[in-house]
Amino acid sequence: MSFELNKKSVFDCTVFELPKISNRAGNITAINNTSELPFNVERVYYLYDVPSGVNRGGHAHHALYQYLIAASGSFDIILDDGINKKIVSLNRPNYGLLITPGIWREIINFSSGSICLVLASEQYNEDDYIRTYDCFKKMKS
Ligand code: T46
């Protein structure tokens, strides 16, 4: 594991606002590679129809950067770097959370009908996942 991954902390994971274009017909938010996001988007996916009380995530990534948006409704993200934890709430479509590699995350408290839109820096690769907390703690030590 690289020193870079080891030193990533929850404080590197920030919420930032996206531009919003408003008129009488509503709002548009556009996301352009590299101008709004600090990575190139290689994949887009979204979580929806999450049953009440169910959590998602529960893993970390070796290399993946992701930007999470509550495209509809709301949810909370618990971030954990092995030392510090923080909870972020997302509930507006023009705000998103950047999650760096090397951060354990759980997504909880999905509101009814919520949609978690995710922009990711890599295509899906199971080898990039750290799926057990024990492995995660070893990698961070
Ligand atoms: C993350 C949170 C926010 C694919 O085939 N392609 C994909 O792009 C993704 C994301 C998943 N899958 C498959 C892999 C599993 O068989 O879908 C199944 C469920 O995936 P997972 O358990 O990883 O789903 P979540 O919601 O727990 O986690 C996902 C992302 O994997 C993860 O990176 O941060 O959403």
Short mmCIF file of C-alpha atoms and ligand atoms in Angstrom, two decimals:
data_model
loop_
_atom_site.label_atom_id
_atom_site.label_comp_id
_atom_site.label_asym_id
_atom_site.label_seq_id
_atom_site.Cartn_x
_atom_site.Cartn_y
_atom_site.Cartn_z
CA MET A 1 0.00 0.00 0.00
CA SER A 2 1.27 3.44 -0.83
CA PHE A 3 2.05 6.02 1.86
CA GLU A 4 -0.44 8.31 0.08
CA LEU A 5 -3.35 5.93 0.70
CA ASN A 6 -2.28 5.35 4.29
CA LYS A 7 -2.38 9.04 5.13
CA LYS A 8 -5.80 9.83 3.66
CA SER A 9 -8.05 11.16 6.42
CA VAL A 10 -11.73 11.98 6.81
CA PHE A 11 -10.67 15.64 6.65
CA ASP A 12 -9.75 15.11 2.97
CA CYS A 13 -13.42 14.21 2.35
CA THR A 14 -15.26 17.46 1.82
CA VAL A 15 -18.73 18.61 0.86
CA PHE A 16 -18.70 21.20 -1.85
CA GLU A 17 -21.37 23.08 -3.70
CA LEU A 18 -22.05 22.72 -7.41
CA PRO A 19 -23.23 25.52 -9.65
CA LYS A 20 -27.01 25.85 -9.96
CA ILE A 21 -28.77 27.50 -12.88
CA SER A 22 -32.25 28.57 -11.84
CA ASN A 23 -35.21 29.94 -13.69
CA ARG A 24 -38.97 29.82 -13.43
CA ALA A 25 -38.91 26.28 -14.82
CA GLY A 26 -36.66 24.96 -12.04
CA ASN A 27 -32.97 24.23 -11.65
CA ILE A 28 -30.13 22.65 -13.60
CA THR A 29 -26.79 21.57 -12.16
CA ALA A 30 -24.07 20.50 -14.58
CA ILE A 31 -20.88 18.66 -13.66
CA ASN A 32 -17.92 18.93 -15.97
CA ASN A 33 -14.85 16.74 -15.69
CA THR A 34 -11.98 18.46 -13.89
CA SER A 35 -13.68 21.86 -13.53
CA GLU A 36 -16.18 20.89 -10.82
CA LEU A 37 -14.53 17.64 -9.74
CA PRO A 38 -10.89 16.85 -8.87
CA PHE A 39 -10.95 13.65 -10.95
CA ASN A 40 -12.08 12.38 -14.33
CA VAL A 41 -15.42 10.58 -14.22
CA GLU A 42 -15.14 7.03 -15.56
CA ARG A 43 -18.41 5.67 -14.16
CA VAL A 44 -21.80 6.88 -12.97
CA TYR A 45 -24.13 4.76 -10.86
CA TYR A 46 -26.98 5.40 -8.48
CA LEU A 47 -28.56 3.75 -5.47
CA TYR A 48 -32.34 3.86 -5.31
CA ASP A 49 -35.31 1.94 -3.88
CA VAL A 50 -33.24 1.36 -0.74
CA PRO A 51 -35.58 -0.24 1.79
CA SER A 52 -36.24 1.62 5.02
CA GLY A 53 -33.57 0.94 7.66
CA VAL A 54 -31.09 -0.63 5.24
CA ASN A 55 -27.47 0.64 5.10
CA ARG A 56 -25.13 0.53 2.09
CA GLY A 57 -21.37 0.67 1.79
CA GLY A 58 -19.39 -0.86 4.63
CA HIS A 59 -16.08 -0.93 2.78
CA ALA A 60 -13.16 1.22 1.58
CA HIS A 61 -11.31 1.56 -1.71
CA HIS A 62 -7.63 1.37 -2.63
CA ALA A 63 -7.67 3.91 -5.46
CA LEU A 64 -11.23 5.05 -6.17
CA TYR A 65 -12.33 8.65 -5.76
CA GLN A 66 -16.09 9.17 -5.61
CA TYR A 67 -18.45 12.12 -5.43
CA LEU A 68 -21.84 11.39 -3.85
CA ILE A 69 -24.93 13.50 -4.44
CA ALA A 70 -28.41 13.21 -2.94
CA ALA A 71 -30.13 13.62 -6.32
CA SER A 72 -33.40 13.13 -4.45
CA GLY A 73 -34.22 12.87 -0.75
CA SER A 74 -31.52 12.52 1.87
CA PHE A 75 -29.08 10.15 3.55
CA ASP A 76 -26.08 10.27 5.87
CA ILE A 77 -22.55 9.02 5.27
CA ILE A 78 -20.31 7.82 8.09
CA LEU A 79 -16.66 8.32 7.15
CA ASP A 80 -13.86 6.57 9.01
CA ASP A 81 -10.10 6.79 8.37
CA GLY A 82 -9.19 4.29 11.10
CA ILE A 83 -8.61 7.07 13.63
CA ASN A 84 -11.22 9.77 13.06
CA LYS A 85 -14.88 9.43 12.16
CA LYS A 86 -17.29 12.01 10.86
CA ILE A 87 -20.88 11.99 9.68
CA VAL A 88 -22.00 13.97 6.65
CA SER A 89 -25.65 14.58 5.72
CA LEU A 90 -26.59 15.11 2.10
CA ASN A 91 -30.01 16.49 1.22
CA ARG A 92 -29.60 18.97 -1.65
CA PRO A 93 -28.89 18.05 -5.29
CA ASN A 94 -26.37 20.86 -5.75
CA TYR A 95 -24.10 19.67 -2.94
CA GLY A 96 -21.95 16.55 -2.96
CA LEU A 97 -19.39 14.73 -0.88
CA LEU A 98 -15.94 13.86 -2.21
CA ILE A 99 -14.66 10.57 -0.77
CA THR A 100 -10.97 9.85 -1.28
CA PRO A 101 -9.38 6.38 -1.40
CA GLY A 102 -8.54 4.80 1.93
CA ILE A 103 -11.74 5.81 3.72
CA TRP A 104 -14.24 3.37 5.22
CA ARG A 105 -17.79 4.53 4.47
CA GLU A 106 -21.32 3.54 5.41
CA ILE A 107 -24.40 5.16 3.96
CA ILE A 108 -27.32 5.22 6.38
CA ASN A 109 -30.70 6.85 7.00
CA PHE A 110 -31.93 6.79 3.41
CA SER A 111 -35.17 8.73 3.21
CA SER A 112 -38.06 7.21 1.30
CA GLY A 113 -37.56 7.63 -2.45
CA SER A 114 -34.02 8.93 -2.10
CA ILE A 115 -31.47 8.56 -4.88
CA CYS A 116 -27.71 8.49 -4.20
CA LEU A 117 -25.98 9.51 -7.42
CA VAL A 118 -22.30 8.56 -7.53
CA LEU A 119 -19.62 9.82 -9.90
CA ALA A 120 -16.57 7.58 -9.76
CA SER A 121 -12.99 7.95 -10.97
CA GLU A 122 -12.65 4.31 -12.13
CA GLN A 123 -14.78 1.64 -13.69
CA TYR A 124 -16.09 -1.08 -11.39
CA ASN A 125 -13.28 -3.29 -10.10
CA GLU A 126 -13.88 -5.67 -7.21
CA ASP A 127 -10.10 -5.81 -6.58
CA ASP A 128 -10.22 -2.16 -5.55
CA TYR A 129 -12.50 -2.94 -2.57
CA ILE A 130 -11.38 -3.43 1.02
CA ARG A 131 -14.40 -5.33 2.28
CA THR A 132 -13.48 -6.19 5.87
CA TYR A 133 -12.82 -3.71 8.65
CA ASP A 134 -9.92 -5.83 9.94
CA CYS A 135 -8.13 -5.56 6.58
CA PHE A 136 -8.87 -1.85 6.49
CA LYS A 137 -7.38 -1.29 9.95
CA LYS A 138 -4.24 -3.27 9.00
CA MET A 139 -3.82 -1.23 5.83
CA LYS A 140 -4.14 2.03 7.73
CA SER A 141 -1.66 1.07 10.45
C1 T46 B 1 -19.79 3.01 -2.52
C2 T46 B 1 -21.26 3.12 -2.27
C3 T46 B 1 -21.73 4.52 -2.20
C4 T46 B 1 -21.47 -3.42 -10.00
O1 T46 B 1 -21.56 -4.45 -10.70
N1 T46 B 1 -21.05 -2.24 -10.56
C5 T46 B 1 -20.94 -1.12 -9.81
O2 T46 B 1 -20.54 -0.06 -10.36
C6 T46 B 1 -21.27 -1.15 -8.41
C7 T46 B 1 -21.14 0.09 -7.54
C8 T46 B 1 -21.68 -2.34 -7.89
N2 T46 B 1 -21.80 -3.45 -8.66
C9 T46 B 1 -22.28 -4.70 -8.07
C10 T46 B 1 -21.32 -5.34 -7.08
C11 T46 B 1 -22.26 -6.05 -6.12
O3 T46 B 1 -22.58 -7.32 -6.62
O4 T46 B 1 -23.47 -4.43 -7.35
C12 T46 B 1 -23.52 -5.20 -6.16
C13 T46 B 1 -23.69 -4.30 -4.94
O5 T46 B 1 -22.48 -3.53 -4.78
P1 T46 B 1 -21.99 -2.98 -3.36
O6 T46 B 1 -22.30 -3.98 -2.31
O7 T46 B 1 -20.58 -2.56 -3.49
O8 T46 B 1 -22.96 -1.72 -3.20
P2 T46 B 1 -22.97 -0.58 -2.08
O9 T46 B 1 -24.17 0.23 -2.30
O10 T46 B 1 -22.77 -1.16 -0.71
O11 T46 B 1 -21.66 0.30 -2.38
C14 T46 B 1 -21.63 1.10 -3.55
C15 T46 B 1 -20.22 1.14 -4.11
O12 T46 B 1 -19.78 -0.22 -4.35
C16 T46 B 1 -19.25 1.79 -3.17
O13 T46 B 1 -18.04 2.06 -3.83
O14 T46 B 1 -19.03 3.84 -2.03
O15 T46 B 1 -22.06 2.42 -3.24
#
